[in-house]
Each structure stands twice: as structure tokens, then as C-alpha cells.
CSV table of C-alpha atoms in Angstrom, one decimal:
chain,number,residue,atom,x,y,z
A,1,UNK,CA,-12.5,-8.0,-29.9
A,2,UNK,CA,-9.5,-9.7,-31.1
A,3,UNK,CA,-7.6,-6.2,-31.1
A,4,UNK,CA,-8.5,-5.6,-28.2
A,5,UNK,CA,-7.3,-8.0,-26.1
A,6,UNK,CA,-4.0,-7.5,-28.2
A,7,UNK,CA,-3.4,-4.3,-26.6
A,8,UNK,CA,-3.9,-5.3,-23.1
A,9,UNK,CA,-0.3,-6.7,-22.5
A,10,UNK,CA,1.0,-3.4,-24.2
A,11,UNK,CA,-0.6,-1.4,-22.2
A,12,UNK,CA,0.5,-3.7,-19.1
A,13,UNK,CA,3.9,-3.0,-20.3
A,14,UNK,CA,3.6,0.6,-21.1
A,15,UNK,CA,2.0,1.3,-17.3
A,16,UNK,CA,4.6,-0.5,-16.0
A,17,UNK,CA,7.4,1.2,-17.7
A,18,UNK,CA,6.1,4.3,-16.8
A,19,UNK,CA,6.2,3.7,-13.2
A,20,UNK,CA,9.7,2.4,-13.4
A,21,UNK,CA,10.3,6.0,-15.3
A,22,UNK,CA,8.5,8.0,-12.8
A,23,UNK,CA,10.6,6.3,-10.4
A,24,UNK,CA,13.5,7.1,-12.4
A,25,UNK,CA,13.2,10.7,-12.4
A,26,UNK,CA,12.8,10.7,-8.7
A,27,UNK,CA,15.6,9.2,-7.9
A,28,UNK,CA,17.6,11.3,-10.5
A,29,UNK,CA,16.3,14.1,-9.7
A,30,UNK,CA,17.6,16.7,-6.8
A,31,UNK,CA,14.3,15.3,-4.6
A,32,UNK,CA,15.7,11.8,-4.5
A,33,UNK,CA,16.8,11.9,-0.7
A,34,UNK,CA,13.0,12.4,-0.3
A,35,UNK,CA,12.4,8.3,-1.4
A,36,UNK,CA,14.2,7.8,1.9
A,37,UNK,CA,14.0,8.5,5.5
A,38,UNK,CA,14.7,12.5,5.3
A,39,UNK,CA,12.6,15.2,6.5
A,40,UNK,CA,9.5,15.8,4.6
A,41,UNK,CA,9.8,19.6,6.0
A,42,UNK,CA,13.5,19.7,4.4
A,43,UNK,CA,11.1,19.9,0.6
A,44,UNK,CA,10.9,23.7,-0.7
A,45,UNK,CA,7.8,25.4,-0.3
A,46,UNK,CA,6.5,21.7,1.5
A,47,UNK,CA,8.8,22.6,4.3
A,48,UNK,CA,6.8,26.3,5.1
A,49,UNK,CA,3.5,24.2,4.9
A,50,UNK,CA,4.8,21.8,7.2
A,51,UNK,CA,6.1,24.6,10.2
A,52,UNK,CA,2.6,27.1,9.3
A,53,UNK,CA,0.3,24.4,9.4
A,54,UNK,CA,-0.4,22.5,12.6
A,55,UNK,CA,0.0,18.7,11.6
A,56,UNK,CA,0.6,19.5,8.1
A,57,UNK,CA,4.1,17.6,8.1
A,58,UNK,CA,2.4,14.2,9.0
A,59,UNK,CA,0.2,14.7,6.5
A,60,UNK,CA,2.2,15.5,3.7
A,61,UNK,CA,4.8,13.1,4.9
A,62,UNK,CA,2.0,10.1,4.8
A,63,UNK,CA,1.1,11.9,1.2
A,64,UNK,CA,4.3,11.5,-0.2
A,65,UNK,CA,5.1,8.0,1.5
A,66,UNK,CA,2.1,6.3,0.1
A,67,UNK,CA,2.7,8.0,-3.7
A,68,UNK,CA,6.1,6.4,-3.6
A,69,UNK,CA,5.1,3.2,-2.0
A,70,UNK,CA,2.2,2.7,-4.5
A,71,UNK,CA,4.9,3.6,-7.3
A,72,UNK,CA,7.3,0.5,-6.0
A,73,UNK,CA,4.5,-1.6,-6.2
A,74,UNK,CA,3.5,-0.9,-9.3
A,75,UNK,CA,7.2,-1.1,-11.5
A,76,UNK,CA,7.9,-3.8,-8.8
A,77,UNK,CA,5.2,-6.2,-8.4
A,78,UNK,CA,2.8,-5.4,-11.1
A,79,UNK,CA,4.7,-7.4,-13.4
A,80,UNK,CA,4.6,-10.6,-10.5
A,81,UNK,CA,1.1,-10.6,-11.2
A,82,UNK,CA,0.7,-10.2,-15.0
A,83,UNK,CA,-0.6,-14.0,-15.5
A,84,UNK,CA,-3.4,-13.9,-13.1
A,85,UNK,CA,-4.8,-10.1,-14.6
A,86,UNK,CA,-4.5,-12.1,-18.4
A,87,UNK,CA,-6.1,-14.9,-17.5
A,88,UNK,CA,-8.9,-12.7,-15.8
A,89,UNK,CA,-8.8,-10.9,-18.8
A,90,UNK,CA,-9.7,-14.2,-20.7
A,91,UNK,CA,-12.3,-15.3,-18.4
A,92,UNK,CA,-14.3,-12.1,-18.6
A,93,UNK,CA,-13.6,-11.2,-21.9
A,94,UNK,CA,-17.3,-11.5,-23.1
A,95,UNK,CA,-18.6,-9.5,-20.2
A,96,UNK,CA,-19.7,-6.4,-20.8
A,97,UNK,CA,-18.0,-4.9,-17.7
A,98,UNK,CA,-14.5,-6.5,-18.0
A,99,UNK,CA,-12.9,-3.5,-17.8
A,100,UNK,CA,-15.0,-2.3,-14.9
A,101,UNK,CA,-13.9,-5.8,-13.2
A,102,UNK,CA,-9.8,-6.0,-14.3
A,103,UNK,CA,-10.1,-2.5,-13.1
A,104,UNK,CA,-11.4,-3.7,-9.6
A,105,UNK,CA,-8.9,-6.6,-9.6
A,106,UNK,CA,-6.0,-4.5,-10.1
A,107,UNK,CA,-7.5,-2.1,-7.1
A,108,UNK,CA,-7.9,-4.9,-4.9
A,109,UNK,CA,-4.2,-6.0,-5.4
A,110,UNK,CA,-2.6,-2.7,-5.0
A,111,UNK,CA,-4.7,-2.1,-2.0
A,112,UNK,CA,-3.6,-5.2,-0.2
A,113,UNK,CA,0.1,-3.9,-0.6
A,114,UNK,CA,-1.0,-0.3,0.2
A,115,UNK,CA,-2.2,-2.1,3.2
A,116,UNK,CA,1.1,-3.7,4.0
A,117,UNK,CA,2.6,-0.6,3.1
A,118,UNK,CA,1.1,1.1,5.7
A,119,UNK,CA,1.8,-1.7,8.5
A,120,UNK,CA,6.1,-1.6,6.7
A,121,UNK,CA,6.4,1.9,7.1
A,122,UNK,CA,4.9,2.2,10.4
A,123,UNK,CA,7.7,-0.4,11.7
A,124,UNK,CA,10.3,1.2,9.9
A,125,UNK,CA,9.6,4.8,11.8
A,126,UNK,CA,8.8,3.4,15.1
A,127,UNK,CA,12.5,1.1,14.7
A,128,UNK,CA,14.4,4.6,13.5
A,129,UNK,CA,12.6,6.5,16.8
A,130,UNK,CA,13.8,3.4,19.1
A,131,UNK,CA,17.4,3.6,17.4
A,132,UNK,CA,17.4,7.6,17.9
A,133,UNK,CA,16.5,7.1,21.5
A,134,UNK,CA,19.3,4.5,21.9
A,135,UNK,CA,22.9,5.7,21.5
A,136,UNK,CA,23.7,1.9,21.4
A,137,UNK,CA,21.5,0.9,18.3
A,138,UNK,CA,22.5,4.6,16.5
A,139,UNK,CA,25.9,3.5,16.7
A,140,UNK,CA,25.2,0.1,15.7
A,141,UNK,CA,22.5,0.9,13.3
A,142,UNK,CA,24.4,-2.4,10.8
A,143,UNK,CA,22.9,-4.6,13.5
A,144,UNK,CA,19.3,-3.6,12.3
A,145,UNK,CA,20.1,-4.3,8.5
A,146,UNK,CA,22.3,-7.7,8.8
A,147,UNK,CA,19.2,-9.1,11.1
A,148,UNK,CA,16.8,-8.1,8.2
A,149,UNK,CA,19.0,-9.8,5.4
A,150,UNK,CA,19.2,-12.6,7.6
A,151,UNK,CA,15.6,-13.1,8.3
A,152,UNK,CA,14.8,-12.2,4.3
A,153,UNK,CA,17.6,-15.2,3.9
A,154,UNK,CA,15.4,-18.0,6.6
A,155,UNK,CA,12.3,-16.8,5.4
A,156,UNK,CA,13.8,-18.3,1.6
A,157,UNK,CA,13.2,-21.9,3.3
A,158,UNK,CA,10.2,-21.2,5.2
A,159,UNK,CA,7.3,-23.4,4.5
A,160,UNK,CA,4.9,-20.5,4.4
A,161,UNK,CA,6.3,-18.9,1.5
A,162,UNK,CA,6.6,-21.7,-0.6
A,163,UNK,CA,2.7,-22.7,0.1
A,164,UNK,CA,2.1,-18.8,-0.9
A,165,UNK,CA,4.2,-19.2,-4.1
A,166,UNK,CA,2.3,-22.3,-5.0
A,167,UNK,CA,-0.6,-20.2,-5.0
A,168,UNK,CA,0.8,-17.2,-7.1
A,169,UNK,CA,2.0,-19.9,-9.4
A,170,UNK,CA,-1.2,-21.2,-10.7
A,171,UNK,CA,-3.6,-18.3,-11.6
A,172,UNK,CA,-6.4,-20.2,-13.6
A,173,UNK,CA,-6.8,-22.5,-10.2
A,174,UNK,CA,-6.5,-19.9,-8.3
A,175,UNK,CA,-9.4,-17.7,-10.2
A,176,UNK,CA,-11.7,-20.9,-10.2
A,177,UNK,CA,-11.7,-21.6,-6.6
A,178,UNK,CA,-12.7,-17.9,-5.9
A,179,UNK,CA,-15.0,-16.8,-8.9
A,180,UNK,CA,-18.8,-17.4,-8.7
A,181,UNK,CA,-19.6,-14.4,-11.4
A,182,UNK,CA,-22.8,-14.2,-8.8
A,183,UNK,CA,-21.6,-10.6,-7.8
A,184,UNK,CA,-18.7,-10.2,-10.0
A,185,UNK,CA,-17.5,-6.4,-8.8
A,186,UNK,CA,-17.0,-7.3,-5.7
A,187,UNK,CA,-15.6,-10.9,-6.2
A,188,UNK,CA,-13.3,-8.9,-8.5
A,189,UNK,CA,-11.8,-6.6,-6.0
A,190,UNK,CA,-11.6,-9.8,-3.5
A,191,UNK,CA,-10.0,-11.4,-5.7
A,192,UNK,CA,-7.5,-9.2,-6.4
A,193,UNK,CA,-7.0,-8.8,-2.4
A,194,UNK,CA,-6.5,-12.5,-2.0
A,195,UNK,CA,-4.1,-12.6,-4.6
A,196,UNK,CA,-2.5,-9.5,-3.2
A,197,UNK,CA,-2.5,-11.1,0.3
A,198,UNK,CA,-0.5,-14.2,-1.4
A,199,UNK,CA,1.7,-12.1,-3.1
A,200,UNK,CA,2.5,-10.9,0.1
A,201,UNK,CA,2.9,-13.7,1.8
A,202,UNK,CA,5.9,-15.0,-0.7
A,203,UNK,CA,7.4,-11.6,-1.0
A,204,UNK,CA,7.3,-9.4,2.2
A,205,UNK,CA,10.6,-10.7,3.6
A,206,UNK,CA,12.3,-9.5,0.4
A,207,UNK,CA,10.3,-6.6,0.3
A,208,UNK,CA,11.9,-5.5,3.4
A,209,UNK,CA,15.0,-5.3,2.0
A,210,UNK,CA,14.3,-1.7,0.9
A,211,UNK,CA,14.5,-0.8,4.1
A,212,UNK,CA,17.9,-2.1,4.9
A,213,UNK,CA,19.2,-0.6,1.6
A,214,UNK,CA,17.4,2.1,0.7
A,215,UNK,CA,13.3,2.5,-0.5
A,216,UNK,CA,14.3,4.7,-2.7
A,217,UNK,CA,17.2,2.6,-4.8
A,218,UNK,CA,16.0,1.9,-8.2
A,219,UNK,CA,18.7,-0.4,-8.6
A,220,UNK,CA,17.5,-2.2,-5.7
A,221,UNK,CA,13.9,-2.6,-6.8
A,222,UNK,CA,14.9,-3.8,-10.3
A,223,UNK,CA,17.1,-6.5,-8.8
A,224,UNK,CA,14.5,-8.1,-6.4
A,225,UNK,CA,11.7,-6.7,-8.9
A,226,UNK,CA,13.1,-9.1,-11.4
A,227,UNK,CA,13.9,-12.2,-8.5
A,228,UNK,CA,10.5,-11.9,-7.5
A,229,UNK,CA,8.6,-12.0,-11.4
A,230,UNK,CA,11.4,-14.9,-11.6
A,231,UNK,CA,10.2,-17.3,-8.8
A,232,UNK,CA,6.4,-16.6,-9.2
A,233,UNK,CA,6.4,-17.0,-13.5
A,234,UNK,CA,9.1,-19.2,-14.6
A,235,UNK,CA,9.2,-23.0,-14.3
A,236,UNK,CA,13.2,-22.8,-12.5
A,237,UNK,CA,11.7,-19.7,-10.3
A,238,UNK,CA,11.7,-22.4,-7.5
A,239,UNK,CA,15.2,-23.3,-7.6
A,240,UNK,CA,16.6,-19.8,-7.1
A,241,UNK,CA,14.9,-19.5,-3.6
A,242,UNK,CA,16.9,-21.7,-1.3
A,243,UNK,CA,20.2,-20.2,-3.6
A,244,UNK,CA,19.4,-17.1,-2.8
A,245,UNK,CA,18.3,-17.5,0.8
A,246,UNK,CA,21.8,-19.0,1.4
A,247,UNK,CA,23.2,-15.8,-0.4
A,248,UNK,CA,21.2,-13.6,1.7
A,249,UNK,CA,22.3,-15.3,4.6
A,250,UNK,CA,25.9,-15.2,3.7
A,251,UNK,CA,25.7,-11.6,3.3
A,252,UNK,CA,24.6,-10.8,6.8
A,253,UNK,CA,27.0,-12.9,8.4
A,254,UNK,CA,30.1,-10.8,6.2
A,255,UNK,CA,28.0,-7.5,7.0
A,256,UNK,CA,28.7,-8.7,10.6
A,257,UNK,CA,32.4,-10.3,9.9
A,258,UNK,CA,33.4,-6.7,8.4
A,259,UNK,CA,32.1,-4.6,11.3
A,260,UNK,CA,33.9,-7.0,13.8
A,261,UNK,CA,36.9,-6.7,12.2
A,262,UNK,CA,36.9,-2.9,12.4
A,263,UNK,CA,35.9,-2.5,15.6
């Protein structure tokens, strides 16, 4: 038993490498414009589907999305949440189904961020077919991403993120206010969805960021990847939030600066 439960932050590691690596290779790779907002029909052999196939291209666009999407989560946020899956893991670790239950937990989180996924992306292609239909937003298209850094930067001081962070912060109370064991698969996979939905709440702002700089930069993710793990597992997490809400909001207001300049 006692090996056991050695390998479980190993293997935490190694599935989170490999998502990081996955993502990697992608964006190395000669598909990595395909982690953005290009044409899904643009892909080799995808694009033929796409035009043959009636709806085939929102399909396989949705298809590809969500793979991606699931693959951020996973090098990104997986790593936020390591403290509450090993102290699960500890709870449970006499059950015979704990690996039927971690497994559940881990669905449950990754399900409330496929969730928000969905709701992200939806925005972000609904605000690109507004900007293509507006000559003044495509020629402005800055605008969009110094309001998002901006709002990331407020959202820093906001009191809803900070009572969410709380939450993330303090796993074993947070597993002891929700655990009964009565019907422990499906208190599993709530759990995990709470916790997910926290996670969310603390996060999303900076997880829109992507958008303004790119879903598809690894860079990107590994930077606010490694804020993020920051301010939910370290004691000073909490005093790099209002720092870097300041920082974000300093960046929009040169984003705008620059662009007045030049024009």
C-alpha cells in the first residue's frame, strides 16, 4: 500500500508532463496555427472532409477545439489542483474503489473546465464574427485585447476571486464539508465539479488571456500556468495577486499609449 501511494505524485507528474509535451509538439509542429483561430478546413485531408461533407467543418472544428482545450487544462491547471486529488487520495486510501473515485474526481474537474470551455470559445467566435462584420473593430482589433488585460488586471482585486481562492487553498476543509462517503461515486465526480467550479471562479479572468495572446502559446500557458499553481499552493501565492493585477493593468493602458501614439 505504502508503494503505492508513492507512485501517485509520479504519475501526477508524468501525466502532466506529457500534456505539456503533447502541447509542445503541436505548437512545434507545421499544424501549430491550428491551436489558434485558423480554418479548421485549411488542415490536409481535414480540409476535403470539411467541403464533401455537409457540417463536417463544425464538427471537426468543435473536435479539435475541445482536444486542445482539454490539453491546456490538463499541463495548465492540473497541477493547481494537485493538493486536493492527494489529499483525496489519503482519505480513500483504504477503499477498495479509490481509484474508481480519484478517477471520478479528476472527471468531474476537467468537466467543469470542459464546461467553461465550451461557454470561452463560444464568446471568442461570436466576438471575431462581430469584429469581421465591423470594419471599425477589425481595424482596431487591439481594443478587444487591452480591454481583456484590463479586466484580467480589476478582476486581481475583486472580492469574488479571492473568496474562490480561499476555497482552492484549503483542500482537506474543503473535502470535509462535501464528503458523506453515503454514495461515494457520485459525491466523487461532485466534488471534483465543485472544486472545478472554484478553480474557475479564481482563474477565468486569467484564463482569458489566451485569447488576447494566443490559445495556442505554450509560453503563455506556462507563464500563467505557473502564476496560477503559485497563488492557489504557496503561502506568498496571495501577495502576487494585487502585484500582478497592477501589472496587468499597466500593460493595457501602454497597449493603448502605443497605439495612440502611432495613429
Amino acid at each position: 500500500m505504502l508503494e503505492r501511494s508513492r507512485l501517485f505524485a509520479p504519475l501526477f507528474v508524468a501525466l502532466t508532463t506529457s500534456a505539456w509535451i503533447a502541447l509542445w509538439m503541436w505548437d512545434a509542429g507545421p499544424y501549430a496555427r491550428y491551436l489558434r483561430h485558423a480554418s479548421w478546413s485549411e488542415l490536409p485531408l481535414v480540409g476535403a472532409i470539411c467541403r464533401e461533407v455537409p457540417g463536417a467543418s463544425v464538427t471537426i472544428a468543435a473536435l479539435l477545439h475541445s482536444v486542445a482545450w482539454l490539453l491546456m487544462i490538463a499541463a495548465m491547471m492540473l497541477p493547481t489542483a494537485f493538493p486536493l486529488f492527494d489529499t483525496f487520495r489519503r482519505m480513500t486510501i483504504a477503499r477498495d474503489n479509490r481509484r474508481t473515485l480519484m478517477a471520478l474526481l479528476i472527471v468531474g474537474y476537467a468537466a467543469a473546465w470542459a464546461l467553461f470551455g465550451v461557454v470561452a470559445h463560444s464568446l471568442d467566435a461570436a466576438l471575431h464574427r462581430v469584429a469581421d462584420q465591423s470594419p471599425i473593430l477589425l481595424a482596431n482589433g487591439w481594443l478587444i485585447g487591452a480591454a481583456i488585460i484590463a479586466f484580467a488586471g480589476l478582476y486581481q482585486f475583486s472580492r469574488l476571486k479571492h473568496r474562490c481562492l480561499d476555497k482552492c487553498r484549503s483542500p482537506l476543509i474543503f473535502i470535509t464539508e462535501r464528503w458523506r462517503g453515503r454514495n461515494a461515486r457520485r459525491e466523487s465526480f461532485r466534488l471534483g465539479m465543485s472544486h472545478g467550479a472554484f478553480c474557475i471562479g479564481c482563474c477565468w479572468a486569467l484564463m482569458l488571456l489566451m485569447f488576447a495572446v494566443g490559445t495556442g502559446s505554450v509560453g503563455w500557458m506556462l507563464a500563467l500556468g505557473a502564476i496560477m499553481s503559485a497563488e492557489k499552493n504557496f503561502r506568498w501565492g496571495k501577495s502576487i495577486g494585487q502585484p500582478l493585477g497592477v501589472a496587468l493593468l499597466a500593460w493595457s493602458a501602454w497597449i493603448v499609449v502605443e497605439h495612440a501614439r502611432i495613429a
